[in-house]
Coordinates of C-alpha atoms and ligand atoms in Angstrom, one line a residue:
M1 CA 0.7 53.8 -40.7
P2 CA 1.8 55.3 -37.4
Y3 CA 2.9 52.8 -34.8
L4 CA 0.0 53.4 -32.4
D5 CA -2.5 52.9 -35.3
Q6 CA -0.6 49.7 -36.2
L7 CA -1.2 48.4 -32.7
Q8 CA -4.8 49.4 -32.8
E9 CA -5.3 47.5 -36.1
L10 CA -3.7 44.5 -34.5
A11 CA -6.0 44.8 -31.4
R12 CA -9.1 45.1 -33.7
R13 CA -8.2 42.0 -35.6
E14 CA -7.5 40.0 -32.4
K15 CA -10.8 41.0 -30.9
L16 CA -12.6 40.0 -34.1
A17 CA -10.8 36.6 -34.0
E18 CA -11.6 36.2 -30.4
L19 CA -15.4 36.7 -31.1
G20 CA -15.4 33.6 -33.3
G21 CA -18.8 33.2 -34.9
G22 CA -20.1 36.3 -33.1
E23 CA -21.9 37.2 -29.9
E24 CA -25.2 35.6 -31.0
R25 CA -23.7 32.2 -31.7
I26 CA -21.7 32.4 -28.4
A27 CA -24.9 33.0 -26.6
K28 CA -26.4 30.0 -28.3
Q29 CA -23.4 27.9 -27.2
H30 CA -23.8 29.1 -23.6
A31 CA -27.6 28.5 -23.8
A32 CA -26.9 24.9 -24.8
G33 CA -24.9 24.5 -21.6
K34 CA -21.5 24.6 -23.4
L35 CA -18.5 26.7 -23.0
T36 CA -16.7 28.5 -25.9
A37 CA -13.5 27.1 -27.4
R38 CA -11.4 29.8 -25.6
E39 CA -13.2 29.4 -22.3
R40 CA -12.3 25.7 -22.5
I41 CA -8.7 26.4 -23.1
G42 CA -8.7 28.8 -20.2
L43 CA -9.9 26.0 -17.8
L44 CA -7.6 23.4 -19.2
L45 CA -4.2 25.3 -19.1
D46 CA -2.4 27.0 -16.3
P47 CA -3.7 30.6 -16.1
G48 CA -2.2 33.0 -18.5
S49 CA 0.0 30.3 -20.2
F50 CA -1.8 30.0 -23.6
V51 CA 0.0 31.2 -26.6
E52 CA -2.2 31.3 -29.7
M53 CA -1.0 30.4 -33.3
D54 CA -2.8 31.0 -36.6
K55 CA -5.2 33.4 -35.1
F56 CA -5.9 35.1 -38.4
V57 CA -6.1 32.0 -40.7
T58 CA -9.3 31.9 -42.9
H59 CA -10.6 29.3 -45.2
R60 CA -9.9 29.3 -49.0
C61 CA -13.3 28.0 -50.2
T62 CA -15.1 30.0 -52.9
D63 CA -17.9 27.7 -53.7
F64 CA -21.4 28.2 -52.0
E65 CA -20.7 31.9 -51.7
M66 CA -18.2 31.1 -49.0
S67 CA -15.8 34.0 -50.0
D68 CA -18.3 36.2 -48.2
Q69 CA -18.3 34.2 -45.1
K70 CA -15.0 34.2 -43.4
F71 CA -14.1 34.1 -39.8
L72 CA -10.7 34.8 -38.4
G73 CA -9.2 31.5 -37.2
D74 CA -11.6 29.4 -39.2
G75 CA -13.4 27.5 -36.4
V76 CA -10.5 26.3 -34.4
V77 CA -8.3 27.8 -31.7
T78 CA -4.7 26.3 -31.7
G79 CA -1.5 26.9 -29.8
Y80 CA 0.4 25.8 -26.8
G81 CA 0.5 26.5 -23.1
T82 CA 1.3 24.6 -19.8
I83 CA -0.4 22.2 -17.4
G84 CA 1.3 22.0 -14.2
G85 CA 4.1 24.0 -15.7
R86 CA 4.8 21.5 -18.5
S87 CA 4.2 22.4 -22.1
V88 CA 1.3 20.9 -24.0
A89 CA -0.1 21.6 -27.5
V90 CA -3.8 22.2 -27.8
F91 CA -6.5 22.7 -30.3
S92 CA -10.1 23.6 -29.4
Q93 CA -12.8 23.5 -32.1
D94 CA -15.1 26.6 -32.1
F95 CA -18.7 25.5 -32.7
T96 CA -19.7 29.1 -33.3
V97 CA -18.0 29.1 -36.6
F98 CA -19.7 26.8 -39.2
G99 CA -20.5 24.5 -36.4
G100 CA -16.7 23.8 -35.8
S101 CA -16.7 22.0 -39.0
L102 CA -13.3 21.0 -40.5
S103 CA -12.2 22.9 -43.6
S104 CA -8.7 22.2 -45.1
A105 CA -7.4 25.5 -43.4
H106 CA -8.9 24.3 -40.1
A107 CA -7.2 20.9 -40.5
S108 CA -3.8 22.6 -41.4
K109 CA -4.0 24.6 -38.2
I110 CA -4.4 21.3 -36.2
C111 CA -1.7 19.6 -38.2
K112 CA 0.6 22.5 -37.4
V113 CA 0.4 22.2 -33.7
M114 CA 0.6 18.4 -33.9
D115 CA 3.8 18.7 -36.0
M116 CA 5.2 21.1 -33.4
A117 CA 4.2 18.7 -30.6
L118 CA 5.9 15.8 -32.2
K119 CA 9.1 17.9 -32.9
T120 CA 9.4 19.2 -29.4
G121 CA 8.0 16.1 -27.5
M122 CA 4.9 17.7 -25.9
P123 CA 1.5 16.0 -25.5
V124 CA -1.4 17.1 -27.7
I125 CA -4.8 17.7 -26.3
G126 CA -7.7 18.1 -28.8
L127 CA -11.0 19.7 -27.6
N128 CA -13.6 18.4 -30.0
D129 CA -16.9 20.1 -30.9
S130 CA -17.6 19.9 -34.5
G131 CA -20.3 19.2 -37.1
G132 CA -17.6 17.1 -39.0
A133 CA -16.4 17.6 -42.5
R134 CA -17.1 21.2 -43.8
I135 CA -19.7 20.3 -46.3
Q136 CA -18.9 23.2 -48.6
E137 CA -15.3 22.0 -49.1
G138 CA -16.1 18.3 -50.1
V139 CA -13.0 16.2 -50.5
E140 CA -10.6 18.8 -49.4
S141 CA -12.0 18.4 -46.0
L142 CA -11.8 14.6 -46.1
G143 CA -8.1 15.1 -47.1
G144 CA -7.7 17.3 -44.0
Y145 CA -9.1 14.6 -41.8
A146 CA -6.7 12.1 -43.2
E147 CA -3.7 14.3 -42.6
I148 CA -4.8 14.5 -38.9
F149 CA -5.3 10.6 -38.8
W150 CA -1.8 10.2 -40.3
R151 CA -0.2 12.4 -37.7
N152 CA -2.1 10.7 -34.8
T153 CA -0.6 7.5 -36.0
Q154 CA 2.9 8.9 -36.3
A155 CA 2.7 10.4 -32.8
S156 CA 1.2 7.2 -31.2
G157 CA 3.6 6.0 -28.6
V158 CA 5.8 9.1 -29.0
I159 CA 3.7 11.8 -27.3
P160 CA 0.6 11.3 -25.2
Q161 CA -2.5 12.3 -27.2
I162 CA -5.8 13.1 -25.5
S163 CA -9.1 13.8 -27.0
V164 CA -11.9 15.6 -25.2
I165 CA -15.3 15.4 -26.8
L166 CA -17.4 18.4 -25.9
G167 CA -20.1 18.2 -28.4
P168 CA -20.8 16.3 -31.6
C169 CA -18.1 14.1 -33.1
A170 CA -19.6 12.1 -35.9
G171 CA -18.7 10.2 -39.2
G172 CA -15.1 9.6 -39.9
A173 CA -14.2 12.4 -37.6
V174 CA -14.4 9.8 -34.7
Y175 CA -11.3 8.1 -35.9
S176 CA -8.8 10.7 -34.8
P177 CA -10.0 10.4 -31.1
A178 CA -10.0 6.6 -31.5
I179 CA -6.4 6.5 -32.5
T180 CA -5.4 8.8 -29.5
D181 CA -4.6 7.4 -26.1
F182 CA -7.5 8.6 -24.0
I183 CA -11.1 9.9 -24.7
F184 CA -13.0 12.1 -22.3
M185 CA -16.6 12.7 -22.7
V186 CA -19.2 14.9 -20.8
D187 CA -22.5 13.4 -19.7
Q188 CA -25.5 14.7 -21.8
S189 CA -23.5 17.0 -24.0
S190 CA -21.0 15.0 -26.1
Y191 CA -21.6 12.2 -28.5
M192 CA -19.7 10.0 -31.0
F193 CA -20.9 7.8 -33.7
V194 CA -20.0 6.7 -37.1
T195 CA -23.5 6.9 -38.5
G196 CA -26.1 9.0 -36.7
P197 CA -29.7 8.1 -35.7
D198 CA -31.3 9.3 -38.9
V199 CA -29.0 7.0 -41.1
I200 CA -29.7 4.1 -38.7
K201 CA -33.4 4.6 -39.0
T202 CA -33.2 4.6 -42.9
V203 CA -30.9 1.6 -43.1
T204 CA -32.0 -0.7 -40.2
H205 CA -35.3 0.9 -39.2
E206 CA -33.9 1.1 -35.7
E207 CA -35.0 4.1 -33.6
V208 CA -32.4 5.5 -31.2
T209 CA -31.6 8.9 -29.7
K210 CA -28.2 10.3 -30.2
E211 CA -27.5 10.2 -26.4
A212 CA -28.4 6.5 -26.3
L213 CA -26.5 5.7 -29.5
G214 CA -23.3 7.6 -28.8
G215 CA -23.6 9.6 -25.5
A216 CA -21.0 9.5 -22.8
E217 CA -22.8 6.8 -20.8
A218 CA -23.0 4.6 -23.9
H219 CA -19.4 4.9 -24.7
M220 CA -18.3 4.5 -20.9
E221 CA -20.5 1.4 -20.2
K222 CA -21.3 -0.3 -23.4
S223 CA -18.7 0.2 -26.1
G224 CA -15.6 1.0 -24.1
V225 CA -14.7 3.8 -26.4
A226 CA -14.5 6.4 -23.8
H227 CA -12.0 6.3 -20.9
F228 CA -13.4 9.0 -18.6
M229 CA -16.8 10.6 -18.2
A230 CA -17.5 13.8 -16.3
P231 CA -20.7 15.6 -15.2
S232 CA -19.7 19.0 -16.5
E233 CA -17.1 20.5 -18.9
K234 CA -15.3 22.1 -16.0
A235 CA -15.0 18.7 -14.2
C236 CA -13.9 17.1 -17.4
L237 CA -11.1 19.6 -18.0
Q238 CA -9.9 19.2 -14.5
S239 CA -9.8 15.5 -14.9
V240 CA -7.6 16.0 -18.1
R241 CA -5.2 18.0 -16.0
K242 CA -5.1 15.3 -13.4
L243 CA -4.4 12.5 -15.9
M244 CA -1.5 14.7 -17.3
S245 CA 0.1 14.8 -13.8
F246 CA 0.7 11.0 -14.1
L247 CA 2.2 11.1 -17.7
P248 CA 5.6 11.9 -19.1
S249 CA 5.7 14.6 -21.9
N250 CA 7.0 12.0 -24.4
N251 CA 8.4 8.5 -24.7
L252 CA 12.0 9.7 -23.8
D253 CA 11.0 11.6 -20.7
S254 CA 10.1 10.3 -17.2
A255 CA 6.8 11.0 -15.6
P256 CA 7.0 13.8 -12.9
M257 CA 8.0 12.6 -9.5
V258 CA 5.6 13.8 -6.8
S259 CA 7.0 13.6 -3.3
S260 CA 5.1 10.9 -1.5
M261 CA 5.6 13.0 1.6
G262 CA 3.1 15.3 -0.2
E263 CA 1.6 18.1 1.6
G264 CA 0.8 17.9 5.4
N265 CA 1.5 14.5 6.9
G266 CA 2.6 12.7 3.7
D267 CA 2.5 9.0 3.2
P268 CA 5.6 7.1 4.4
T269 CA 7.1 4.7 1.9
D270 CA 7.7 2.1 4.6
R271 CA 4.3 2.1 6.2
D272 CA 2.4 -1.2 6.8
C273 CA -0.7 -1.8 4.7
L274 CA -3.0 -2.5 7.7
K275 CA -6.3 -2.7 5.8
I276 CA -5.4 -5.5 3.4
S277 CA -5.8 -8.4 5.8
K278 CA -9.3 -7.0 6.6
T279 CA -10.2 -6.5 3.0
L280 CA -9.2 -10.1 2.0
P281 CA -12.1 -12.4 3.1
D282 CA -11.4 -15.6 5.0
S283 CA -13.1 -17.7 2.4
S284 CA -11.6 -17.7 -1.1
A285 CA -15.1 -18.0 -2.5
K286 CA -16.1 -14.5 -1.2
P287 CA -15.8 -11.3 -3.2
Y288 CA -14.0 -8.2 -2.2
D289 CA -13.2 -4.8 -3.9
M290 CA -9.6 -4.9 -5.3
R291 CA -9.7 -1.1 -5.3
D292 CA -9.8 -1.1 -1.5
L293 CA -6.6 -3.2 -1.6
I294 CA -4.9 -0.9 -4.2
R295 CA -5.8 2.2 -2.2
D296 CA -4.2 0.8 0.9
V297 CA -0.9 0.3 -1.0
V298 CA -0.5 3.4 -3.2
D299 CA 0.5 7.0 -2.1
D300 CA -2.2 8.8 -0.2
G301 CA -4.7 6.2 -1.2
E302 CA -5.1 7.9 -4.6
Y303 CA -6.0 5.7 -7.4
F304 CA -7.0 7.4 -10.7
E305 CA -9.1 4.8 -12.4
V306 CA -9.3 4.5 -16.2
Q307 CA -12.5 3.2 -17.8
P308 CA -14.3 2.6 -14.4
G309 CA -17.6 1.9 -16.0
Y310 CA -16.5 -0.7 -18.4
A311 CA -15.4 -4.4 -17.9
A312 CA -15.6 -4.0 -14.2
N313 CA -14.0 -7.4 -13.8
I314 CA -10.7 -5.8 -14.2
V315 CA -9.5 -2.4 -12.9
V316 CA -6.8 -0.3 -14.5
G317 CA -5.6 3.2 -13.5
F318 CA -2.7 5.4 -12.5
A319 CA -1.3 5.9 -9.0
R320 CA 2.0 6.9 -7.4
M321 CA 4.2 4.8 -5.2
G322 CA 7.0 6.5 -3.4
G323 CA 6.3 9.5 -5.7
M324 CA 6.8 7.4 -8.9
S325 CA 4.0 7.2 -11.4
V326 CA 2.8 3.6 -11.9
G327 CA 0.1 1.9 -14.0
V328 CA -1.9 -0.3 -11.6
I329 CA -3.9 -3.3 -12.9
G330 CA -6.0 -5.6 -10.7
N331 CA -8.4 -8.4 -11.3
Q332 CA -11.7 -7.4 -9.6
P333 CA -13.3 -10.2 -7.5
A334 CA -16.2 -8.1 -6.9
H335 CA -17.4 -8.5 -10.5
L336 CA -17.7 -11.7 -12.3
A337 CA -15.3 -13.1 -9.6
G338 CA -12.6 -11.2 -11.5
C339 CA -12.3 -13.7 -14.4
L340 CA -11.0 -12.5 -17.7
D341 CA -13.3 -12.0 -20.6
I342 CA -13.2 -10.3 -23.9
N343 CA -13.8 -6.8 -22.7
A344 CA -11.5 -7.1 -19.6
S345 CA -8.7 -8.4 -21.9
T346 CA -8.9 -5.6 -24.4
K347 CA -9.3 -3.0 -21.8
A348 CA -6.3 -4.1 -19.7
A349 CA -4.2 -4.7 -22.9
R350 CA -4.6 -1.2 -24.2
F351 CA -3.7 0.1 -20.8
V352 CA -0.6 -2.1 -20.4
R353 CA 0.6 -1.0 -23.9
F354 CA 0.1 2.7 -23.1
C355 CA 2.2 2.4 -19.9
D356 CA 4.9 0.4 -21.8
A357 CA 5.0 3.0 -24.6
F358 CA 5.6 5.8 -22.1
G359 CA 7.9 4.1 -19.6
I360 CA 5.4 3.9 -16.8
P361 CA 6.0 0.8 -14.6
L362 CA 3.3 -1.8 -14.2
V363 CA 2.1 -3.1 -10.9
T364 CA -0.4 -5.9 -11.2
F365 CA -2.5 -7.3 -8.4
V366 CA -3.7 -10.9 -9.3
D367 CA -6.8 -12.6 -8.2
V368 CA -8.1 -14.5 -11.2
P369 CA -10.1 -17.7 -11.4
G370 CA -9.5 -18.1 -15.0
F371 CA -11.3 -17.1 -18.3
L372 CA -14.9 -16.7 -18.5
P373 CA -16.4 -19.8 -20.0
G374 CA -19.3 -19.9 -22.5
T375 CA -20.3 -19.8 -26.1
K376 CA -20.7 -16.0 -26.1
Q377 CA -17.1 -15.6 -25.2
E378 CA -15.7 -18.3 -27.5
H379 CA -17.7 -17.2 -30.5
G380 CA -16.9 -13.6 -29.7
G381 CA -13.2 -14.5 -30.0
I382 CA -11.9 -14.7 -26.4
I383 CA -9.0 -16.6 -27.9
K384 CA -7.7 -13.6 -29.9
H385 CA -8.8 -11.0 -27.4
G386 CA -7.3 -12.8 -24.4
A387 CA -4.2 -13.2 -26.5
K388 CA -4.0 -9.3 -26.7
L389 CA -3.5 -9.1 -22.9
L390 CA -0.9 -11.9 -22.9
Y391 CA 0.9 -10.2 -25.9
A392 CA 0.8 -6.8 -24.1
Y393 CA 2.3 -8.2 -20.9
A394 CA 4.9 -10.3 -22.8
E395 CA 6.2 -7.4 -25.0
A396 CA 6.2 -4.8 -22.2
T397 CA 9.8 -3.9 -21.2
V398 CA 9.0 -1.5 -18.4
P399 CA 9.4 -2.6 -14.8
K400 CA 6.7 -5.2 -14.2
L401 CA 5.8 -6.2 -10.6
A402 CA 3.0 -8.5 -9.5
V403 CA 1.3 -9.5 -6.3
I404 CA -0.8 -12.7 -6.2
T405 CA -3.4 -11.8 -3.5
R406 CA -5.5 -15.0 -3.9
K407 CA -6.3 -17.0 -7.1
A408 CA -4.0 -17.4 -10.0
Y409 CA -5.5 -20.2 -12.0
G410 CA -4.9 -21.7 -15.4
G411 CA -3.9 -19.7 -18.5
A412 CA -4.9 -16.5 -16.6
Y413 CA -2.0 -17.1 -14.2
D414 CA 0.4 -17.0 -17.1
V415 CA -1.2 -13.9 -18.6
M416 CA -1.3 -11.8 -15.5
S417 CA 2.3 -10.6 -15.4
S418 CA 3.7 -14.0 -14.5
K419 CA 7.5 -14.6 -14.3
H420 CA 7.2 -16.5 -17.5
V421 CA 6.1 -13.4 -19.5
R422 CA 9.2 -11.8 -18.0
A423 CA 7.8 -9.9 -15.0
D424 CA 10.6 -8.7 -12.9
L425 CA 9.4 -9.1 -9.3
N426 CA 6.6 -11.5 -8.4
F427 CA 5.2 -11.6 -4.8
A428 CA 2.4 -13.8 -3.4
Y429 CA 0.6 -13.6 -0.1
P430 CA 0.3 -16.8 2.0
S431 CA -3.3 -16.9 0.9
A432 CA -2.4 -17.3 -2.7
E433 CA -3.6 -20.3 -4.7
I434 CA -1.5 -21.0 -7.8
A435 CA -2.8 -24.0 -9.8
V436 CA -4.1 -25.2 -13.2
M437 CA -7.6 -24.8 -11.8
G438 CA -9.6 -24.5 -8.6
P439 CA -10.1 -27.4 -6.2
E440 CA -13.7 -28.1 -7.2
G441 CA -13.0 -28.4 -10.9
A442 CA -9.7 -30.3 -10.3
I443 CA -11.2 -33.0 -8.2
N444 CA -14.0 -33.6 -10.5
I445 CA -11.5 -34.6 -13.1
L446 CA -8.8 -36.2 -10.9
Y447 CA -11.1 -38.3 -8.7
R448 CA -14.1 -39.1 -11.0
K449 CA -14.1 -42.8 -10.0
E450 CA -13.6 -42.1 -6.2
L451 CA -16.5 -39.6 -6.3
V452 CA -18.8 -42.1 -8.1
D453 CA -17.9 -44.8 -5.5
A454 CA -18.6 -42.3 -2.6
E455 CA -21.9 -41.4 -4.2
K456 CA -22.9 -45.1 -4.1
K457 CA -22.1 -45.2 -0.4
G458 CA -24.0 -41.9 0.2
K459 CA -20.9 -40.2 1.4
V460 CA -20.1 -37.9 -1.6
A461 CA -20.1 -34.6 0.4
E462 CA -17.5 -35.8 2.9
E463 CA -15.3 -37.3 0.2
R464 CA -15.5 -34.2 -1.9
A465 CA -14.4 -32.0 1.1
R466 CA -11.5 -34.4 1.9
L467 CA -10.3 -34.5 -1.7
A468 CA -10.7 -30.7 -2.1
D469 CA -8.7 -30.2 1.2
H470 CA -6.0 -32.5 0.0
Y471 CA -5.7 -30.6 -3.4
R472 CA -5.7 -27.3 -1.7
Q473 CA -2.8 -28.4 0.6
T474 CA -0.9 -29.8 -2.4
F475 CA -1.5 -27.1 -5.0
A476 CA -3.7 -24.3 -3.8
N477 CA -0.9 -22.3 -2.0
P478 CA 2.0 -20.2 -3.1
Y479 CA 4.7 -22.5 -1.9
K480 CA 5.0 -24.9 -4.9
A481 CA 5.4 -21.8 -7.2
A482 CA 8.0 -20.4 -4.6
E483 CA 9.9 -23.6 -4.7
L484 CA 10.3 -23.4 -8.3
G485 CA 11.3 -19.6 -8.2
Y486 CA 8.1 -18.5 -10.0
I487 CA 7.4 -16.3 -7.0
D488 CA 10.4 -14.3 -5.8
E489 CA 8.9 -13.9 -2.2
V490 CA 5.9 -14.8 -0.2
I491 CA 5.1 -11.7 1.8
A492 CA 2.6 -10.7 4.5
P493 CA 0.0 -8.3 3.1
E494 CA 1.2 -5.6 5.5
E495 CA 4.5 -5.5 3.6
T496 CA 3.1 -4.9 0.2
R497 CA 3.8 -1.2 -0.1
R498 CA 7.4 -1.1 1.0
R499 CA 8.2 -4.3 -1.0
L500 CA 6.7 -2.8 -4.1
I501 CA 8.4 0.6 -3.7
R502 CA 11.7 -1.1 -3.0
G503 CA 11.2 -3.1 -6.1
L504 CA 10.3 -0.1 -8.3
R505 CA 13.4 1.8 -7.0
V506 CA 15.7 -1.1 -7.9
L507 CA 14.1 -1.5 -11.3
Q508 CA 14.4 2.2 -12.2
T509 CA 17.7 1.4 -14.1
K510 CA 16.0 -1.6 -15.9
R511 CA 17.1 -1.7 -19.5
E512 CA 15.5 -4.3 -21.8
K513 CA 15.2 -4.3 -25.5
G514 CA 13.1 -6.6 -27.7
P515 CA 14.4 -8.2 -30.9
N516 CA 15.1 -6.0 -33.9
R517 CA 12.0 -6.0 -36.2
K518 CA 9.6 -3.7 -38.0
H519 CA 6.8 -4.3 -35.6
G520 CA 5.2 -7.3 -33.9
N521 CA 1.7 -8.5 -35.0
I522 CA -0.5 -8.2 -31.9
P523 CA -3.6 -10.3 -32.5
L524 CA -6.1 -7.5 -33.4
Ligands
LIG1 C1 -20.7 23.2 -42.6 C2 -22.0 23.1 -40.7 C3 -21.7 21.8 -40.6 C4 -20.8 21.1 -41.5 C5 -22.9 22.4 -39.0 N1 -22.7 23.4 -39.7 N2 -22.3 21.3 -39.5 N3 -21.4 23.8 -41.7 N4 -20.4 21.9 -42.5 N5 -20.5 19.8 -41.5 C6 -23.2 24.8 -39.4 C7 -24.7 25.0 -39.6 O1 -25.0 25.2 -40.9 C8 -25.0 26.2 -38.7 O2 -24.6 27.3 -39.3 C9 -24.0 25.9 -37.6 O3 -22.9 25.1 -38.0 C10 -24.6 25.3 -36.4 O4 -25.3 24.2 -36.8 P1 -26.8 23.8 -36.3 O5 -27.3 22.8 -37.2 O6 -27.6 25.1 -36.2 O7 -26.5 23.3 -34.8 P2 -27.2 22.1 -34.0 O8 -28.7 22.2 -34.1 O9 -26.6 22.2 -32.6 O10 -26.7 20.9 -34.8 C11 -25.4 20.5 -34.8 C12 -25.2 19.3 -35.8 C13 -25.8 19.6 -37.1 C14 -25.9 18.0 -35.2 C15 -23.7 19.0 -35.8 O11 -25.3 20.9 -37.5 C16 -25.4 18.6 -38.1 O12 -26.1 17.6 -38.3 N6 -24.4 19.0 -39.0 C17 -24.1 18.1 -40.1 C18 -23.3 17.0 -39.6 C19 -22.8 16.1 -40.7 O13 -23.5 15.4 -41.3 N7 -21.4 16.3 -41.0 C20 -20.8 15.5 -41.9 C21 -20.5 14.2 -41.2 S1 -19.6 13.1 -42.2 P3 -25.3 28.7 -39.0 O14 -24.6 29.7 -40.0 O15 -26.8 28.5 -39.2 O16 -24.9 29.1 -37.6 C22 -18.1 13.6 -41.8 C23 -17.1 12.8 -42.5 C24 -15.8 13.0 -41.9 O17 -17.8 14.4 -41.0 C25 -14.9 12.1 -42.6 C26 -13.6 11.9 -42.1 C27 -12.8 10.9 -42.9

């Protein structure tokens, strides 16, 4: 065939592949308010950076007259490109081809880019929009899924893995995103569940819509399965790009440094944090929003919160300090007084472990009155779930810095990046209260007899106030802990930013290795 004809034939095939399931199905996808697999890749990656692989792959199924129905690419667009100039592997399921369902050929394409990502140390981003296992292929499709699950597990902690749900994700198919590090969902157009509304109705007679069962809001606020929720696909993919800017490409690389001087005026590393003293209320019983404090400390006030809609009593997210990417965790006094419960513990534990796996230092702001009491928590397993957070902080070897802003009581003091679980630098404000429990609870136990006597004399309120004050002066301050060296320095809130940045810089060369073992046994 002459050279020009060869090129024409290539162009014809490429065009055919790019049409996926055809113009009619593309129109249907658009009518449903969804973008196509290729349009999504276009929004996710740096313009013009995408290089496609396996564009002409087709399925090998011959049952159900499938030999007559072949589409180039077989329902998934795979390849690599860049985000912010750094390489990423990507796969994007094409709902216009057999509903994006997963055949063995489709699975092999995904596995190929995952293998390449693991070999070269680049993150994998999966754009999911699929009817699940390709029904016509039966067990071959199930095998394909398991090949992906296995690779997800091998890649865990080696390269960041991100799942973006942009349509249905049902049955066992949910388990690949579940193993990955972060799940993004779009309000009203993506959903995830192990069994759908029809099966639920048959088995439990419960009636539920797919949105209420497994929509973005349900997974953001109730289950905690999703980490980010966006109002549109475009906003969602922008958000993925933003997350990537905080992450290294793999566990041997560092996250990119972004000059804290930024564009324009920048954010000096030695500036005073002037808002903190106004954020912290005079009374230790009053709530405040820990995010206000965090924003006053980090570069340009930018805190990229993870799972903002779930377990609001703890906040986790990424920020930069002096240009360095950090994971910032804070108890949130504005919700449940910032106490630790089951959901807060598992949310923060997973975040701490992610940061540790990828060498991102941890900065923790502590204001915790303890663990949430109650039968619901005890019977729900707060013992094992709370232990996850303790375990996560204790095993983390990245630089760990903590600031006690107010309360650090009981077991929660130990858990929240205390010196005893090997935090590197621990600061406390003069307003910090570090003790086994709060004054009210403590005096009830320590002075039961005195309080009974005072009650008889009708002077219980005065006696209570006097004893609480005495307790506060003895224990509810940072100085006992500072005497013992459990706090490295008591600092004024204004100094927070420069102290933490100085600490992060000195800890950049931290090297710590745990004991040699196959793996630990985190309380699951
Ligand atoms: C083959 C499928 C398919 C599938 C959809 N299609 N799902 N083809 N295998 N799993 C095809 C449809 O036949 C249709 O083809 C096209 O994709 C679009 O589907 P529609 O039904 O027209 O779209 P919509 O109305 O938007 O509904 C989407 C849907 C529905 C909710 C996903 O298609 C659906 O319920 N599909 C089956 C889902 C399912 O039960 N999958 C198995 C789950 S179990 P045409 O030619 O008409 O365009 C599972 C196990 C995984 O996945 C286990 C891993 C371990």
